[in-house]
PDB file of C-alpha atoms in Angstrom:
ATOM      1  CA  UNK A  21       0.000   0.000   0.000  1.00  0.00           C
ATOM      2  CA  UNK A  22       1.112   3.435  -0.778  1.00  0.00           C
ATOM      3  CA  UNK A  23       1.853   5.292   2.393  1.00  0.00           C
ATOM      4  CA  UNK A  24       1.961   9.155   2.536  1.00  0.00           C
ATOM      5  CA  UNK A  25       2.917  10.175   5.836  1.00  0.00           C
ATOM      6  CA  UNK A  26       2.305  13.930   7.892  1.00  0.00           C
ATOM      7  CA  UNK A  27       4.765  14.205  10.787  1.00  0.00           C
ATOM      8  CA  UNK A  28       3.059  16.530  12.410  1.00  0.00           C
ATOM      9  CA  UNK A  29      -1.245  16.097  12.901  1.00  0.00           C
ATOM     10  CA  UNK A  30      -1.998  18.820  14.542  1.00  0.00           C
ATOM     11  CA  UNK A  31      -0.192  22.534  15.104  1.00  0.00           C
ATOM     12  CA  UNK A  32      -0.898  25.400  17.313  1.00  0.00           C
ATOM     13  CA  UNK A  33       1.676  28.455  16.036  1.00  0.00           C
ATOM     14  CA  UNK A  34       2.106  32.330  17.162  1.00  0.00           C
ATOM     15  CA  UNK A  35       1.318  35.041  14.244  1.00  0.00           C
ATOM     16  CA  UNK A  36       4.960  35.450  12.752  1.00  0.00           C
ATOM     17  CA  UNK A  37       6.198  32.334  13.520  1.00  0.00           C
ATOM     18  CA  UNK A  38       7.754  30.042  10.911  1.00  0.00           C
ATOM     19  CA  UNK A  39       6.154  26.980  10.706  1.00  0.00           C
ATOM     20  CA  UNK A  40       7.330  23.914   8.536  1.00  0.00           C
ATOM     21  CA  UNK A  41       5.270  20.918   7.583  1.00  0.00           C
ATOM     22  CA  UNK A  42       7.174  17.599   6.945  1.00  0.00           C
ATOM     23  CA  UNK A  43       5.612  14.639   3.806  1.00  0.00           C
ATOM     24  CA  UNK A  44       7.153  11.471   3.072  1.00  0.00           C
ATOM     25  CA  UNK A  45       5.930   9.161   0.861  1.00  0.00           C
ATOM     26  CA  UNK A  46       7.621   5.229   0.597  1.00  0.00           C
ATOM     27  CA  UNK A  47       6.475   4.836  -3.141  1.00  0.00           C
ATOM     28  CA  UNK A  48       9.194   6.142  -5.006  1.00  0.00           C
ATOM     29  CA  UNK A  49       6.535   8.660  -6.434  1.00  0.00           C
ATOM     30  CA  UNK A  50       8.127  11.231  -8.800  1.00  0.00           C
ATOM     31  CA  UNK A  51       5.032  13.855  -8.681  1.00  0.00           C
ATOM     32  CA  UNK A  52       4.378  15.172  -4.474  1.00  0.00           C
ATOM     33  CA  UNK A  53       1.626  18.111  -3.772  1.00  0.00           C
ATOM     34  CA  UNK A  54       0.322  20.229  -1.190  1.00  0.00           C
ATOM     35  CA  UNK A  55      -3.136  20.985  -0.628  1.00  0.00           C
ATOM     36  CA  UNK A  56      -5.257  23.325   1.792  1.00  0.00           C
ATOM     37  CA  UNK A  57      -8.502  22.148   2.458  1.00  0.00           C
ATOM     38  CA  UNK A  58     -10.924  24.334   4.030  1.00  0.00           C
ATOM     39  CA  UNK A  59     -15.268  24.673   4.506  1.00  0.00           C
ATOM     40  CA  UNK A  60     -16.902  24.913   1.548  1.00  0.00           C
ATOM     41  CA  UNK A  61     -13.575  25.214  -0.955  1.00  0.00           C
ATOM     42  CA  UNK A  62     -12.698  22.003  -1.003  1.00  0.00           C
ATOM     43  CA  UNK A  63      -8.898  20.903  -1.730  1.00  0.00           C
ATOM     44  CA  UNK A  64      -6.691  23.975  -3.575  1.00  0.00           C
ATOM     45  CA  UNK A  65      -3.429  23.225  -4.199  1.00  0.00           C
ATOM     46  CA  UNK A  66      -0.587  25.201  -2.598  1.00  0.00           C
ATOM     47  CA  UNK A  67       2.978  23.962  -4.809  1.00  0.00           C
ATOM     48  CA  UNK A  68       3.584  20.964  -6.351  1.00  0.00           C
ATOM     49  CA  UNK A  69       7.097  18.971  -7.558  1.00  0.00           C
ATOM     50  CA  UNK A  70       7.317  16.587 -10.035  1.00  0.00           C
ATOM     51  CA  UNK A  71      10.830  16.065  -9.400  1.00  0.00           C
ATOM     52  CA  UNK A  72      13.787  16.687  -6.966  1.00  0.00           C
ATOM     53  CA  UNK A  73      14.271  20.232  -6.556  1.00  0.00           C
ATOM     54  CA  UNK A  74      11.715  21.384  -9.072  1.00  0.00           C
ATOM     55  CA  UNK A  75       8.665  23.493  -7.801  1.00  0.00           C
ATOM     56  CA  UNK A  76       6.080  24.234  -9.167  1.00  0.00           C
ATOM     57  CA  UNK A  77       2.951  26.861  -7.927  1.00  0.00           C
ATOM     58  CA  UNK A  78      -0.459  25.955  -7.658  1.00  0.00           C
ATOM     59  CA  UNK A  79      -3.640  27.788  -7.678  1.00  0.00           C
ATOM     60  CA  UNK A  80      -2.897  29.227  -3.638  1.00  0.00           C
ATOM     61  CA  UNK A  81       1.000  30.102  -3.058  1.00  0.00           C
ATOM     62  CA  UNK A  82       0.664  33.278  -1.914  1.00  0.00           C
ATOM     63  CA  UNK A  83       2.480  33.345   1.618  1.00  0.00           C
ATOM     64  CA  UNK A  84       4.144  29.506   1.176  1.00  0.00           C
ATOM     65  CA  UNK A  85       7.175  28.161  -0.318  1.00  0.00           C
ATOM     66  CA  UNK A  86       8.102  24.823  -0.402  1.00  0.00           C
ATOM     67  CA  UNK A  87      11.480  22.162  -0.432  1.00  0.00           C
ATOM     68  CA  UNK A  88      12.116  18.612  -1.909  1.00  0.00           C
ATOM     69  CA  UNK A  89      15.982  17.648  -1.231  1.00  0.00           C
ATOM     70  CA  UNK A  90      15.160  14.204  -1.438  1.00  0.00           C
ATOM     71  CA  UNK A  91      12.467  12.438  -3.855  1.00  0.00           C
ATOM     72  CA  UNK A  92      10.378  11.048  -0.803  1.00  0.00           C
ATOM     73  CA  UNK A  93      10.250  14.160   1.139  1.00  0.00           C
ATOM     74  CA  UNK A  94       8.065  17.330   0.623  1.00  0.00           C
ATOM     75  CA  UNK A  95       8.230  20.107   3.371  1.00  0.00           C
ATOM     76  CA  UNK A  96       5.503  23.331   3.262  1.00  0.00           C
ATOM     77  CA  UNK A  97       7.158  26.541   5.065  1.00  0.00           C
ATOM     78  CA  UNK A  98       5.273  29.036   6.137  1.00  0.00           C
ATOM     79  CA  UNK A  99       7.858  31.737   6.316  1.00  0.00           C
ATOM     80  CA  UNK A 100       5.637  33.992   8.567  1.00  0.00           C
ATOM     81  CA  UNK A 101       2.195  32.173   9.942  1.00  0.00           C
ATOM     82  CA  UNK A 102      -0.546  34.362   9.810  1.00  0.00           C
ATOM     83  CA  UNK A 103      -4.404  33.884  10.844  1.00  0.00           C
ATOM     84  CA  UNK A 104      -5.739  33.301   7.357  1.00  0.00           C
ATOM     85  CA  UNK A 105      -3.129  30.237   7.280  1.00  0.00           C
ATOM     86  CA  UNK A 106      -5.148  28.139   9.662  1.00  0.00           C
ATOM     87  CA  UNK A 107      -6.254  25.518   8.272  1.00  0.00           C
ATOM     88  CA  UNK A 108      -5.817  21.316   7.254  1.00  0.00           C
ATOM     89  CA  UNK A 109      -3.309  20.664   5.266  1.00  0.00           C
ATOM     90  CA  UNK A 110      -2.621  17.704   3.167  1.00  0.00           C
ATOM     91  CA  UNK A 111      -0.193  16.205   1.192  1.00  0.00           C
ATOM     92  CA  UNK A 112      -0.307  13.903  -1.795  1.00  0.00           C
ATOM     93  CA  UNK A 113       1.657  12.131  -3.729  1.00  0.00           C
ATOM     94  CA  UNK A 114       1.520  10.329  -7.072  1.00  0.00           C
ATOM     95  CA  UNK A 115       3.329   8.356 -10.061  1.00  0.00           C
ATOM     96  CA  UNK A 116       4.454  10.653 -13.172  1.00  0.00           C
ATOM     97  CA  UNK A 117       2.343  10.858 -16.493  1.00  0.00           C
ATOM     98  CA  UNK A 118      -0.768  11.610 -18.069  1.00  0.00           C
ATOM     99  CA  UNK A 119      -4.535  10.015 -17.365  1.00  0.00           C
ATOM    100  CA  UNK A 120      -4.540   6.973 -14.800  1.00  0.00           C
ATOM    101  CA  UNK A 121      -1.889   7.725 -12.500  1.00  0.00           C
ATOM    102  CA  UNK A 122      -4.202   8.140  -8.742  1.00  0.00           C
ATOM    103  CA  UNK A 123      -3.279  10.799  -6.081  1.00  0.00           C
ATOM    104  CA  UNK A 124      -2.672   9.479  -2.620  1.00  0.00           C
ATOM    105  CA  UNK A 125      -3.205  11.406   0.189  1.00  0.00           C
ATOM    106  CA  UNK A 126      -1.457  12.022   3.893  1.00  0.00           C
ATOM    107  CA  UNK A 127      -3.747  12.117   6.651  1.00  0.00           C
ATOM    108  CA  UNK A 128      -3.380  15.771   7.341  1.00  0.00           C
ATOM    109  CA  UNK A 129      -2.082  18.362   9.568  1.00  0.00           C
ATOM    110  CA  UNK A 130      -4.402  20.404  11.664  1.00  0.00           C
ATOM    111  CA  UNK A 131      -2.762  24.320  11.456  1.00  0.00           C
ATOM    112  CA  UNK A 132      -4.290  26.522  13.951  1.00  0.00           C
ATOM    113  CA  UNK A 133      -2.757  30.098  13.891  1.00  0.00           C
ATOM    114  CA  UNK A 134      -3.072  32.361  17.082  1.00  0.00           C
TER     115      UNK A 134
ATOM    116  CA  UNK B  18      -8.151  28.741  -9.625  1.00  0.00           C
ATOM    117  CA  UNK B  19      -9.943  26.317 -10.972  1.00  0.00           C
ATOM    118  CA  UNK B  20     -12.577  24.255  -8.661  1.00  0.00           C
ATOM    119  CA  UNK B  21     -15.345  22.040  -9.726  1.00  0.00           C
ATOM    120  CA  UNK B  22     -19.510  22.359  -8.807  1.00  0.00           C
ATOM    121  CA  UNK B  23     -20.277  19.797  -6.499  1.00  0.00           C
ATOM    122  CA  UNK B  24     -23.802  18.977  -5.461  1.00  0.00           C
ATOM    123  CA  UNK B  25     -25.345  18.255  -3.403  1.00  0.00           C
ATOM    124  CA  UNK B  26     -23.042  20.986  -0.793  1.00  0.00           C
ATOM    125  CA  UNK B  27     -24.572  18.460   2.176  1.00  0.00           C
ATOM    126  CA  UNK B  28     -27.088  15.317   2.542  1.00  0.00           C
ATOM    127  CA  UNK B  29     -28.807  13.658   5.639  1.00  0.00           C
ATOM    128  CA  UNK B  30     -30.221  10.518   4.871  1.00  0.00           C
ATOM    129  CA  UNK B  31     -31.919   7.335   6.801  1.00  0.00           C
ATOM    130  CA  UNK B  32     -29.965   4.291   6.937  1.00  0.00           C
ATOM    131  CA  UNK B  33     -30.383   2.355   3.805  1.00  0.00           C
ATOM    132  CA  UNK B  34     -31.609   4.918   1.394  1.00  0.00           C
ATOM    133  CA  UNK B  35     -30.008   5.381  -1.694  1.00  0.00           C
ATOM    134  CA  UNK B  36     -27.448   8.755  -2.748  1.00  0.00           C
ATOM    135  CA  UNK B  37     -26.771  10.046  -5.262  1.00  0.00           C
ATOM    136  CA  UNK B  38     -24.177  13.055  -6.125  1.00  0.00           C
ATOM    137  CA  UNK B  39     -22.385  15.091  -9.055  1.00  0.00           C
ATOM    138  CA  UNK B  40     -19.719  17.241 -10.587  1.00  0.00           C
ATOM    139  CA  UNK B  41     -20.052  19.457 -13.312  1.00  0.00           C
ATOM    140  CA  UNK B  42     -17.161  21.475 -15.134  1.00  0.00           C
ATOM    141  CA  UNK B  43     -16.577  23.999 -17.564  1.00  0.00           C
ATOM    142  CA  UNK B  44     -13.273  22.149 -18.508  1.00  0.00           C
ATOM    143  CA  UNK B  45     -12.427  18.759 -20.002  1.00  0.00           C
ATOM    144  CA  UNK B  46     -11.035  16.112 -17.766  1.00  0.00           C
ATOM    145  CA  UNK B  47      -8.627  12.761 -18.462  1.00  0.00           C
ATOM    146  CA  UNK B  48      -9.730  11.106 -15.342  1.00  0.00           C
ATOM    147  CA  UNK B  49     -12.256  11.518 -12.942  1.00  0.00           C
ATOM    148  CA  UNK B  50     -11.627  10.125  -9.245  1.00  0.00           C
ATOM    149  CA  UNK B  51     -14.309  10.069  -6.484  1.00  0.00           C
ATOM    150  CA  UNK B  52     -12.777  10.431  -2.963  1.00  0.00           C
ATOM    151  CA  UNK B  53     -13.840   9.906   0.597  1.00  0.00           C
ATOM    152  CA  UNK B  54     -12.817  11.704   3.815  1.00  0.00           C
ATOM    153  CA  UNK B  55     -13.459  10.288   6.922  1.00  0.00           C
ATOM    154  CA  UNK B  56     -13.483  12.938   9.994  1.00  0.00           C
ATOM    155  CA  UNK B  57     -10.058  13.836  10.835  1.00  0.00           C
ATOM    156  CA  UNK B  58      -8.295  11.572   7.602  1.00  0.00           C
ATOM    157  CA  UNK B  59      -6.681  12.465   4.445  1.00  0.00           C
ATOM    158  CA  UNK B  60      -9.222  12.011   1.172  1.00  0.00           C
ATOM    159  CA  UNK B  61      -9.345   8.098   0.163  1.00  0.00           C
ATOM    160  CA  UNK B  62      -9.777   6.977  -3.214  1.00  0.00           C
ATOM    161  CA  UNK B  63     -13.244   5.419  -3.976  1.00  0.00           C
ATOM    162  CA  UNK B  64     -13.494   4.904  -7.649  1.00  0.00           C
ATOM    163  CA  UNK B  65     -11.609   5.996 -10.146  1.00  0.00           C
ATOM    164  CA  UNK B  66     -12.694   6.298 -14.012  1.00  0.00           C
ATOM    165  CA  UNK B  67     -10.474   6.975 -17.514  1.00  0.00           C
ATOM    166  CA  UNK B  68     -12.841   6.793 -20.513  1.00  0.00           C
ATOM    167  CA  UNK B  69     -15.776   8.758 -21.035  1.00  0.00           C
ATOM    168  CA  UNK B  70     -19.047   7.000 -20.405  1.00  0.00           C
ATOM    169  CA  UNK B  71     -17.661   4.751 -17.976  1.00  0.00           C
ATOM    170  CA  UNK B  72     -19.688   2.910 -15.813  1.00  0.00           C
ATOM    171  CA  UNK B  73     -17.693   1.527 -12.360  1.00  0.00           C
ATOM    172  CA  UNK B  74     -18.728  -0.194  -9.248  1.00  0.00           C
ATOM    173  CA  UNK B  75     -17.399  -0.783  -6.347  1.00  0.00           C
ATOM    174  CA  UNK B  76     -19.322  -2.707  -3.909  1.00  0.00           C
ATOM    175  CA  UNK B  77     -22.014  -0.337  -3.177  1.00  0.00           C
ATOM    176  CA  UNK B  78     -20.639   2.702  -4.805  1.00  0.00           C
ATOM    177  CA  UNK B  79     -21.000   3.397  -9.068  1.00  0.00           C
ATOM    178  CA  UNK B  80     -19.567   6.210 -10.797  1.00  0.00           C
ATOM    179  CA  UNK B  81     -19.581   7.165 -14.160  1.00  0.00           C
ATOM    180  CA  UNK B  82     -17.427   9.529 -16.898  1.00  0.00           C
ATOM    181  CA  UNK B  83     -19.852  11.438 -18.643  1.00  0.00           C
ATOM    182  CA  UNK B  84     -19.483  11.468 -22.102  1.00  0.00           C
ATOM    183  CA  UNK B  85     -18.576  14.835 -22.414  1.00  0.00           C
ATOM    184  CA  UNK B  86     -16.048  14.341 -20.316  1.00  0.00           C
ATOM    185  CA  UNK B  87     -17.104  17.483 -18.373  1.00  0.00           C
ATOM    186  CA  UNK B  88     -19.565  15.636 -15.899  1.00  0.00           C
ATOM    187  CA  UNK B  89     -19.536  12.873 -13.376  1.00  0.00           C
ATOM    188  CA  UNK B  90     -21.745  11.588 -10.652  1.00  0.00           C
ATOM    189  CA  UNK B  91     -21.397   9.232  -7.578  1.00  0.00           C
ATOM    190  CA  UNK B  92     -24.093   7.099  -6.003  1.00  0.00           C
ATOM    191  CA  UNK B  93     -23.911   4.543  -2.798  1.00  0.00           C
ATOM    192  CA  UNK B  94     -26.740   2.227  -2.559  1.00  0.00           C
ATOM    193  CA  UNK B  95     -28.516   1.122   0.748  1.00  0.00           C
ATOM    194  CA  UNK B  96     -26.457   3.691   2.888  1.00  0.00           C
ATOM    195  CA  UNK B  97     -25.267   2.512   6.430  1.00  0.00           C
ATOM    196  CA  UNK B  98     -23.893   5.015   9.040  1.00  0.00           C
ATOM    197  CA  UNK B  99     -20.113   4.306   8.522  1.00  0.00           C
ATOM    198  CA  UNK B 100     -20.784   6.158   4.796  1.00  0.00           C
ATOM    199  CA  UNK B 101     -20.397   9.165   6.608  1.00  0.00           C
ATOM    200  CA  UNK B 102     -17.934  11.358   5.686  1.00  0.00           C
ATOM    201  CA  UNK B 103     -16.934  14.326   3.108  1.00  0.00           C
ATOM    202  CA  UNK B 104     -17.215  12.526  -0.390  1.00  0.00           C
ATOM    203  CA  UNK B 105     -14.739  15.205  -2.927  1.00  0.00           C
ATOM    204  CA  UNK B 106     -14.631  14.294  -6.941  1.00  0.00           C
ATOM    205  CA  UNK B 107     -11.819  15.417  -8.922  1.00  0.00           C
ATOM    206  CA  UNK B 108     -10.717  15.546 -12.460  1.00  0.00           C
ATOM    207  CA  UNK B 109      -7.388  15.424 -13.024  1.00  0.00           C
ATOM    208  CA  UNK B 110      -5.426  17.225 -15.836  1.00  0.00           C
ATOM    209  CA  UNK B 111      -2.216  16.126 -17.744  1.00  0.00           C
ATOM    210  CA  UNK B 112       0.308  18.998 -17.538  1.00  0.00           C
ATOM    211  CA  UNK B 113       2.863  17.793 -19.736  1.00  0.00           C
ATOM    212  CA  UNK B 114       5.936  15.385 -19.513  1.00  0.00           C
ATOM    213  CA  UNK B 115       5.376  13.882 -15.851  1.00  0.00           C
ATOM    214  CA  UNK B 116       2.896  16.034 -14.456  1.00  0.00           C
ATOM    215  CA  UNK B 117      -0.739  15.835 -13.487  1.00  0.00           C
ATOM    216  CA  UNK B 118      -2.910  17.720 -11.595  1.00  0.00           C
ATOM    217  CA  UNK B 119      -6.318  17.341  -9.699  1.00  0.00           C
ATOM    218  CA  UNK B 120      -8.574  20.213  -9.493  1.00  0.00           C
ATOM    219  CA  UNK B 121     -11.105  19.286  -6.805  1.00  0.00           C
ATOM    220  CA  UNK B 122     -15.038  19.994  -6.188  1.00  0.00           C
ATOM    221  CA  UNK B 123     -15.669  21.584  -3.193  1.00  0.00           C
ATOM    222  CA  UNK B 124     -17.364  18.331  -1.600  1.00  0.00           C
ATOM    223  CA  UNK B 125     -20.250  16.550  -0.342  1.00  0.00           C
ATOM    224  CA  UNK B 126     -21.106  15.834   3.397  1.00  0.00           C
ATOM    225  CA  UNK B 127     -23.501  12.814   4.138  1.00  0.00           C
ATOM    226  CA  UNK B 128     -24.537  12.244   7.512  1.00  0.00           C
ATOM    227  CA  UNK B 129     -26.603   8.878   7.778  1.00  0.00           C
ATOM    228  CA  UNK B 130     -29.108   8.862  10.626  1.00  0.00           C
ATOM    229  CA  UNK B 131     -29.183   4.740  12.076  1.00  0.00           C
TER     230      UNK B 131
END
């Protein structure tokens, strides 16, 4: 089974503070992603890598950056937490190519910004 | 960015009734995936479909590609109370080389009374 694993499940973080949010994955998946999910928005994606050191922005990157030093590891930074950051935050990863090639998803991290 | 209409937004249901729930988009999709979140998880995959017009099962779930390819819908048969939970569908885009991309709808909840 593909495993996608969260370090952290749940946060509490000062305004300012920088936070960092750990993903592995153990399936030698090329393609990793970051998603917020909050109430009635669904899942937006934050960055995503399709390879060591590449980045890529999704649709939401405003006030994240992201690092992938090692093909099985995907870390979110928040480089200065803010209110409007709190939220769950999931990671995903999945094979490379086109159609066919499922997402799998971390259990989440709970982000709760004071 | 991009996010998908998802409806119903919420449904509560008696125990063995019958579901039913879609996605519409203005864009064309490769693959549509139906996913489940159980409270406090990361999104599961349900179903997943790659041709347009396909009809899948699985146990009590079906999905189907609409032909268009812009349209999908999700129903669970004879509903028991562990269905509860956020159900999410998502179409996922080819970027290129090894890329994809899921642009998710903004999600279902179902609450079955016992």
């Amino acid at each position: 089974d593909v495993k996608v694993t969260q370090s952290s499940r749940y946060l509490v973080k000062r305004t300012g503070e920088k936070v960092f949010l750990e993903c592995v994955q153990d399936m030698d998946h090329e393609n990793m992603f970051w998603y917020r999910q909050d109430p009635g928005l669904g899942l937006r994606l934050i960055y995503f890598s399709y390879d060591v050191k590449m980045k890529e922005k999704g649709d939401i990157p405003e006030g994240y950056s992201v690092s992938r030093e090692k093909k099985e590891r995907f870390s979110l930074i928040l480089e200065s937490a803010s209110t409007n950051q709190t939220s769950m935050y999931l990671c995903a990863s999945s094979l490379p190519g086109g159609s066919g090639n499922t997402i799998y998803f971390g259990e989440g991290s709970w982000l709760t910004v004071v | 960015g991009q996010q998908l209409n998802q409806s119903p937004q919420s449904m509560f249901i008696q125990e063995g009734e019958d579901v039913s729930m879609n996605c519409t988009s203005s864009s064309i999709f490769n693959t549509w995936l139906w996913y489940k979140q159980d409270p406090g998880e990361g999104p599961v995959l349900l179903i997943a479909l790659y041709k347009a017009g396909e009809l899948t099962s699985n146990g009590r779930l079906t999905a189907q590609f609409g032909i268009t390819r812009k349209d999908s819908f999700l129903n669970i048969s004879a509903s028991i109370p562990s269905d509860v939970g956020i159900y999410f569908c998502a179409g996922q885009t080819w970027l290129g080389g090894a890329t994809n991309k899921l642009i998710f709808g903004t999600g279902t909840l179902l609450a079955v009374q016992p």
